[in-house]
Amino acid sequence: MRAPVHPHPATRRRGRGGLSVGLAVAALTAAASTVGLAVTAADPLPRVDLIVNGAFDSYPWIWTCDPEVRTSSIPHDHYVSGAPTATGNARCAQRVRVQPNSDYTLSATVRGAYAFVGVTGAAGENASTWSSQSSWNNLSVQVTTGPATTELTVYFHGWYEQAAYDVRWVSFVGPGFEPSPCGESATPSPTATGPATPSPSPTCRRTYIP
């Protein structure tokens, strides 16, 4: 006599609440897929350069500079020069939008006596470095934002009563969004021969200098 045929045990197992094991596994798989989509949606922001006009070769100028700062008058060779005095350190600064609890790197190409670059924030974010080399050289410093920080100020300057300094390039790289062509403020621009003058372009279209 043939033995009776019984269903495979796996087809008769049921989880709590009456769901078969197969259906329970399918439900867990779907839930895991949903979690995966949520993680993808929260991917970190790309690292971008948050400085506008970091090569000093376009308008609107963006940088806020002391009267002792001048732009180069040499065609195709763009940089700024600062001549500190007894009461001023020939400073330029630019505000940037940042993300909380994030790491950023400030880099610059400088030359001359006591050329400082740095970044500061309202939550105590302070980092700076300097050089006194007579030839062009690169500086770099890192800073981490606080849990509520959304804005920092990037700056460079010389030192009181010391010789002039030059800065050719500044960048501030970290997580965020591409800045507006007009940056965070419309500010005066220094010239090669005189004090700061109003920025010539209010349209947020950058005009590059030959």
Coordinates of N, CA, C and O in Angstrom, one line a residue, residues 99-201:
Q99 N 26.8 74.1 6.4 CA 25.9 73.1 7.0 C 26.4 72.9 8.5 O 27.6 72.8 8.7
P100 N 25.5 72.6 9.4 CA 25.9 72.3 10.8 C 26.6 71.0 10.9 O 26.5 70.1 10.0
N101 N 27.5 70.9 11.9 CA 28.2 69.7 12.2 C 28.9 69.1 10.9 O 28.8 67.9 10.6
S102 N 29.6 70.0 10.2 CA 30.3 69.6 9.0 C 31.7 70.1 8.9 O 32.1 71.1 9.6
D103 N 32.6 69.4 8.1 CA 34.0 69.8 8.0 C 34.2 70.5 6.7 O 33.7 70.1 5.7
Y104 N 35.0 71.6 6.8 CA 35.3 72.4 5.6 C 36.8 72.7 5.6 O 37.5 72.7 6.6
T105 N 37.3 72.9 4.4 CA 38.8 73.2 4.2 C 38.9 74.5 3.5 O 38.4 74.7 2.4
L106 N 39.7 75.4 4.1 CA 40.0 76.7 3.5 C 41.4 76.6 2.9 O 42.4 76.2 3.6
S107 N 41.6 77.0 1.7 CA 42.8 77.0 1.0 C 43.1 78.3 0.3 O 42.1 79.0 -0.1
A108 N 44.4 78.7 0.2 CA 44.7 80.0 -0.4 C 46.1 79.9 -1.0 O 47.0 79.2 -0.5
T109 N 46.4 80.7 -2.0 CA 47.7 80.9 -2.5 C 48.1 82.4 -2.2 O 47.4 83.3 -2.6
V110 N 49.2 82.5 -1.5 CA 49.6 83.8 -1.0 C 51.1 84.0 -1.1 O 51.9 83.1 -1.4
R111 N 51.6 85.3 -0.9 CA 53.0 85.6 -0.9 C 53.2 86.9 -0.1 O 52.2 87.7 0.1
G112 N 54.4 87.1 0.4 CA 54.7 88.3 1.1 C 54.7 88.2 2.6 O 54.4 87.1 3.2
A113 N 55.0 89.2 3.3 CA 55.2 89.2 4.8 C 53.8 89.1 5.5 O 52.9 89.8 5.2
Y114 N 53.8 88.1 6.3 CA 52.6 87.9 7.2 C 51.3 88.0 6.5 O 50.4 88.8 6.7
A115 N 51.1 87.0 5.6 CA 49.8 86.8 4.9 C 49.0 85.8 5.7 O 49.3 84.7 5.8
F116 N 47.9 86.3 6.3 CA 47.0 85.4 7.1 C 45.8 85.1 6.3 O 45.2 85.9 5.6
V117 N 45.3 83.8 6.5 CA 44.0 83.4 6.0 C 43.3 82.7 7.1 O 43.9 82.0 7.9
G118 N 41.9 82.8 7.2 CA 41.2 82.2 8.3 C 39.7 82.2 8.1 O 39.2 82.7 7.1
V119 N 39.0 81.6 9.1 CA 37.6 81.5 9.0 C 37.1 81.7 10.5 O 37.8 81.2 11.4
T120 N 36.0 82.3 10.6 CA 35.4 82.5 12.0 C 33.9 82.4 11.9 O 33.3 82.6 10.9
G121 N 33.3 82.0 13.1 CA 31.9 81.8 13.1 C 31.3 82.2 14.5 O 32.1 82.3 15.5
A122 N 30.0 82.4 14.6 CA 29.4 82.9 15.8 C 29.4 81.9 16.9 O 29.3 82.2 18.1
A123 N 29.6 80.6 16.6 CA 29.6 79.5 17.6 C 31.0 79.1 18.0 O 31.2 78.1 18.6
G124 N 31.9 80.0 17.8 CA 33.3 79.8 18.2 C 34.2 79.1 17.2 O 35.3 78.7 17.6
E125 N 33.7 79.0 16.0 CA 34.5 78.4 14.9 C 35.7 79.4 14.6 O 35.4 80.4 14.0
N126 N 36.9 79.0 14.9 CA 38.0 79.9 14.6 C 39.2 79.0 14.1 O 39.6 78.2 14.9
A127 N 39.7 79.3 12.9 CA 40.8 78.6 12.4 C 41.6 79.5 11.5 O 40.9 80.2 10.7
S128 N 42.9 79.5 11.6 CA 43.7 80.4 10.7 C 45.1 79.8 10.5 O 45.5 79.0 11.3
T129 N 45.8 80.3 9.5 CA 47.1 80.0 9.3 C 47.8 81.2 8.5 O 47.1 82.1 8.1
W130 N 49.1 81.2 8.4 CA 49.8 82.3 7.8 C 51.1 81.9 7.2 O 51.6 80.8 7.4
S131 N 51.7 82.8 6.4 CA 52.9 82.5 5.7 C 53.7 83.9 5.6 O 53.0 84.9 5.5
S132 N 55.0 83.8 5.5 CA 55.8 85.0 5.3 C 56.8 84.8 4.1 O 57.8 85.4 4.1
Q133 N 56.5 83.9 3.2 CA 57.4 83.6 2.1 C 57.2 84.7 1.0 O 56.1 85.2 0.7
S134 N 58.4 85.0 0.4 CA 58.4 86.0 -0.6 C 57.8 85.5 -2.0 O 57.5 86.3 -2.9
S135 N 57.8 84.2 -2.2 CA 57.2 83.6 -3.4 C 55.8 83.0 -3.1 O 55.5 82.8 -2.0
W136 N 55.1 82.7 -4.2 CA 53.8 82.2 -4.0 C 53.8 80.8 -3.3 O 54.7 80.0 -3.7
N137 N 53.0 80.6 -2.4 CA 52.9 79.4 -1.7 C 51.5 79.1 -1.2 O 50.6 80.0 -1.2
N138 N 51.2 77.8 -1.0 CA 49.8 77.4 -0.6 C 49.6 77.2 0.9 O 50.4 76.6 1.5
L139 N 48.5 77.7 1.3 CA 48.1 77.6 2.7 C 46.8 76.8 2.8 O 45.9 76.8 1.9
S140 N 46.6 76.1 3.9 CA 45.3 75.3 4.1 C 45.0 75.1 5.6 O 46.0 74.9 6.4
V141 N 43.8 75.2 5.9 CA 43.3 75.0 7.3 C 41.9 74.4 7.3 O 41.1 74.8 6.4
Q142 N 41.6 73.6 8.3 CA 40.3 73.0 8.4 C 39.5 73.5 9.6 O 40.1 74.0 10.6
V143 N 38.2 73.5 9.4 CA 37.3 73.9 10.5 C 36.0 73.1 10.5 O 35.6 72.6 9.4
T144 N 35.5 72.8 11.7 CA 34.2 72.1 11.8 C 33.2 73.0 12.4 O 33.4 73.7 13.4
T145 N 32.0 73.0 11.8 CA 30.9 73.8 12.2 C 30.2 73.2 13.4 O 30.2 72.0 13.7
G146 N 29.5 74.1 14.2 CA 28.8 73.7 15.4 C 27.4 73.2 15.0 O 27.0 73.2 13.8
P147 N 26.6 72.7 15.9 CA 25.3 72.0 15.6 C 24.3 73.0 15.1 O 23.3 72.5 14.5
A148 N 24.5 74.3 15.3 CA 23.5 75.2 14.8 C 24.1 76.2 13.8 O 23.4 77.2 13.4
T149 N 25.3 76.1 13.3 CA 26.0 77.0 12.5 C 25.5 76.9 11.0 O 25.6 75.8 10.5
T150 N 25.1 78.0 10.4 CA 24.7 78.0 9.0 C 25.5 79.1 8.2 O 25.3 79.2 7.0
E151 N 26.4 79.8 8.9 CA 27.1 80.9 8.2 C 28.5 81.0 8.8 O 28.6 81.0 10.1
L152 N 29.5 81.2 8.0 CA 30.8 81.5 8.5 C 31.4 82.7 7.7 O 30.9 83.0 6.6
T153 N 32.5 83.3 8.2 CA 33.1 84.4 7.5 C 34.6 83.9 7.2 O 35.3 83.6 8.1
V154 N 34.9 83.9 5.9 CA 36.3 83.6 5.4 C 37.0 84.9 5.2 O 36.4 85.9 4.7
Y155 N 38.3 85.0 5.6 CA 39.0 86.3 5.6 C 40.4 86.1 5.2 O 41.0 85.0 5.4
F156 N 41.1 87.1 4.8 CA 42.6 87.2 4.7 C 43.0 88.6 5.0 O 42.3 89.6 4.9
H157 N 44.2 88.7 5.5 CA 44.8 90.0 5.8 C 46.3 89.9 6.1 O 46.9 88.8 6.1
G158 N 46.9 91.1 6.2 CA 48.3 91.2 6.6 C 48.5 91.4 8.1 O 47.6 91.0 8.9
W159 N 49.6 92.1 8.5 CA 49.8 92.4 9.9 C 50.2 93.9 10.0 O 50.9 94.4 9.1
Y160 N 49.8 94.5 11.1 CA 50.0 96.0 11.3 C 51.5 96.4 11.1 O 52.4 95.8 11.7
E161 N 51.7 97.4 10.3 CA 53.0 98.0 10.0 C 54.0 97.1 9.4 O 55.2 97.4 9.4
Q162 N 53.5 96.0 8.8 CA 54.4 95.1 8.2 C 54.3 95.3 6.6 O 53.5 96.0 6.2
A163 N 55.2 94.6 5.9 CA 55.2 94.8 4.5 C 54.0 94.3 3.8 O 53.2 93.6 4.4
A164 N 53.8 94.7 2.5 CA 52.5 94.3 1.8 C 52.5 92.8 1.6 O 53.5 92.1 1.6
Y165 N 51.3 92.3 1.3 CA 51.1 90.8 1.0 C 50.2 90.8 -0.2 O 49.5 91.7 -0.6
D166 N 50.2 89.6 -0.8 CA 49.4 89.3 -2.0 C 48.6 88.0 -1.8 O 49.1 87.1 -1.2
V167 N 47.4 88.0 -2.4 CA 46.6 86.7 -2.4 C 46.1 86.5 -3.8 O 45.5 87.4 -4.4
R168 N 46.4 85.3 -4.3 CA 46.0 85.1 -5.7 C 44.7 84.2 -5.8 O 44.0 84.3 -6.8
W169 N 44.5 83.4 -4.8 CA 43.3 82.4 -5.0 C 42.9 82.0 -3.6 O 43.7 81.8 -2.7
V170 N 41.6 81.9 -3.4 CA 41.0 81.4 -2.1 C 39.8 80.5 -2.4 O 39.0 80.7 -3.3
S171 N 39.8 79.4 -1.7 CA 38.6 78.5 -1.8 C 38.2 78.0 -0.4 O 39.0 77.9 0.5
F172 N 37.0 77.6 -0.3 CA 36.4 77.1 0.9 C 35.5 75.9 0.6 O 34.4 76.1 0.1
V173 N 36.0 74.7 0.7 CA 35.3 73.5 0.2 C 34.7 72.7 1.3 O 35.4 72.4 2.3
G174 N 33.5 72.3 1.1 CA 32.8 71.4 2.0 C 31.4 71.1 1.6 O 30.9 71.6 0.5
P175 N 30.6 70.4 2.4 CA 29.2 70.1 2.0 C 28.3 71.3 1.9 O 28.4 72.2 2.7
G176 N 27.5 71.4 0.8 CA 26.6 72.5 0.7 C 26.1 72.6 -0.7 O 26.1 71.7 -1.5
F177 N 25.6 73.8 -1.0 CA 25.0 74.1 -2.4 C 25.8 75.2 -3.1 O 26.4 76.0 -2.4
E178 N 25.8 75.1 -4.4 CA 26.6 76.1 -5.2 C 26.1 77.5 -4.8 O 24.9 77.7 -4.8
P179 N 27.0 78.4 -4.5 CA 26.6 79.8 -4.1 C 26.0 80.6 -5.3 O 26.3 80.3 -6.4
S180 N 25.2 81.5 -4.9 CA 24.7 82.5 -6.0 C 25.9 83.2 -6.6 O 26.9 83.5 -5.9
P181 N 25.8 83.6 -7.9 CA 26.9 84.4 -8.5 C 27.1 85.7 -7.8 O 28.2 86.3 -7.9
C182 N 26.1 86.2 -7.0 CA 26.3 87.4 -6.3 C 26.7 87.2 -4.8 O 26.8 88.1 -4.0
G183 N 26.9 85.9 -4.4 CA 27.3 85.6 -3.1 C 26.2 86.0 -2.0 O 25.0 86.0 -2.3
E184 N 26.7 86.3 -0.8 CA 25.8 86.6 0.3 C 25.6 88.1 0.5 O 24.9 88.5 1.3
S185 N 26.4 88.9 -0.3 CA 26.2 90.4 -0.1 C 26.8 91.1 -1.3 O 27.6 90.6 -2.0
A186 N 26.2 92.3 -1.5 CA 26.7 93.1 -2.6 C 27.7 94.1 -1.9 O 27.2 94.9 -1.1
T187 N 29.0 94.1 -2.2 CA 29.9 94.8 -1.4 C 30.8 95.7 -2.4 O 30.9 95.4 -3.6
P188 N 31.5 96.7 -1.9 CA 32.4 97.5 -2.7 C 33.6 96.6 -3.2 O 33.9 95.6 -2.6
S189 N 34.2 97.1 -4.3 CA 35.3 96.4 -4.8 C 36.5 97.3 -4.8 O 36.4 98.5 -5.1
P190 N 37.7 96.8 -4.4 CA 38.9 97.6 -4.5 C 39.4 97.8 -5.9 O 39.0 97.0 -6.8
T191 N 40.2 98.8 -6.2 CA 40.7 99.0 -7.5 C 42.2 99.1 -7.5 O 42.8 99.0 -6.4
A192 N 42.8 99.1 -8.6 CA 44.3 99.1 -8.7 C 44.9 100.5 -8.2 O 46.0 100.6 -7.8
T193 N 44.1 101.5 -8.3 CA 44.7 102.9 -8.1 C 43.9 103.7 -7.0 O 44.4 104.8 -6.7
G194 N 42.8 103.2 -6.5 CA 42.1 104.1 -5.6 C 41.3 103.3 -4.6 O 41.4 102.0 -4.6
P195 N 40.5 103.9 -3.8 CA 39.7 103.3 -2.7 C 38.6 102.5 -3.4 O 38.3 102.5 -4.6
A196 N 37.9 101.7 -2.5 CA 36.8 100.9 -3.0 C 35.7 101.7 -3.7 O 35.4 102.8 -3.4
T197 N 35.1 101.1 -4.8 CA 34.0 101.7 -5.5 C 32.9 100.7 -5.5 O 33.1 99.5 -5.4
P198 N 31.6 101.2 -5.8 CA 30.5 100.3 -5.8 C 30.6 99.2 -6.8 O 31.2 99.4 -7.9
S199 N 30.1 98.0 -6.5 CA 30.1 96.9 -7.4 C 29.3 97.2 -8.6 O 28.2 97.7 -8.5
P200 N 29.8 97.0 -9.8 CA 29.1 97.5 -11.0 C 27.9 96.7 -11.5 O 27.2 97.1 -12.4
S201 N 27.7 95.5 -11.0 CA 26.7 94.6 -11.6 C 25.7 94.1 -10.5 O 26.1 93.3 -9.7

